[in-house]
Amino acid sequence: MSAGTYRCTQCGKDLTVSSTKHLPPCSACGNGSYRTITGGDSVDDPYPDKGQKTRHD
């Protein structure tokens, strides 16, 4: 997972990480699905990943 800020798709809480293999469940609601806000997978990045949602399994 690229460094950046991710937003929980359920409650909207932001999570900022430097770099990690997997995103942890949301500390506010336990959800594991995030939308990329900033970072390597962001739509504003010149080389974005194709997906806009990041799923924690």
GROMACS .gro file of C-alpha atoms in nm:
model
   57
    1MET     CA    1   0.000   0.000   0.000
    2SER     CA    2   0.141   0.337  -0.096
    3ALA     CA    3   0.198   0.611   0.157
    4GLY     CA    4  -0.092   0.854   0.172
    5THR     CA    5  -0.428   0.937   0.324
    6TYR     CA    6  -0.724   0.704   0.294
    7ARG     CA    7  -1.088   0.769   0.395
    8CYS     CA    8  -1.314   0.502   0.541
    9THR     CA    9  -1.604   0.439   0.302
   10GLN     CA   10  -1.842   0.374   0.592
   11CYS     CA   11  -1.781   0.649   0.850
   12GLY     CA   12  -1.551   0.894   0.668
   13LYS     CA   13  -1.261   0.883   0.917
   14ASP     CA   14  -0.923   0.956   0.755
   15LEU     CA   15  -0.622   0.729   0.801
   16THR     CA   16  -0.272   0.851   0.710
   17VAL     CA   17   0.000   0.589   0.659
   18SER     CA   18   0.363   0.612   0.552
   19SER     CA   19   0.367   0.270   0.385
   20THR     CA   20   0.212  -0.061   0.478
   21LYS     CA   21   0.134  -0.399   0.330
   22HIS     CA   22  -0.234  -0.380   0.431
   23LEU     CA   23  -0.451  -0.107   0.577
   24PRO     CA   24  -0.587  -0.190   0.923
   25PRO     CA   25  -0.961  -0.191   0.994
   26CYS     CA   26  -1.099   0.156   1.066
   27SER     CA   27  -1.042   0.245   1.432
   28ALA     CA   28  -1.379   0.423   1.449
   29CYS     CA   29  -1.615   0.167   1.294
   30GLY     CA   30  -1.417  -0.149   1.208
   31ASN     CA   31  -1.479  -0.119   0.833
   32GLY     CA   32  -1.197  -0.235   0.606
   33SER     CA   33  -1.279  -0.046   0.286
   34TYR     CA   34  -1.111   0.287   0.209
   35ARG     CA   35  -1.111   0.549  -0.067
   36THR     CA   36  -0.774   0.702  -0.157
   37ILE     CA   37  -0.755   1.075  -0.077
   38THR     CA   38  -0.384   1.152  -0.135
   39GLY     CA   39  -0.077   0.948  -0.214
   40GLY     CA   40   0.049   0.708  -0.477
   41ASP     CA   41  -0.295   0.569  -0.557
   42SER     CA   42  -0.470   0.908  -0.563
   43VAL     CA   43  -0.647   1.024  -0.879
   44ASP     CA   44  -0.431   1.339  -0.856
   45ASP     CA   45  -0.111   1.133  -0.882
   46PRO     CA   46   0.049   1.134  -1.232
   47TYR     CA   47   0.069   0.751  -1.220
   48PRO     CA   48  -0.249   0.644  -1.041
   49ASP     CA   49  -0.351   0.289  -0.974
   50LYS     CA   50  -0.656   0.187  -1.178
   51GLY     CA   51  -0.882   0.127  -0.876
   52GLN     CA   52  -1.027   0.404  -0.664
   53LYS     CA   53  -1.121   0.189  -0.367
   54THR     CA   54  -0.882  -0.001  -0.151
   55ARG     CA   55  -1.012  -0.309   0.026
   56HIS     CA   56  -0.860  -0.458   0.341
   57ASP     CA   57  -0.915  -0.835   0.344
   0.00000   0.00000   0.00000
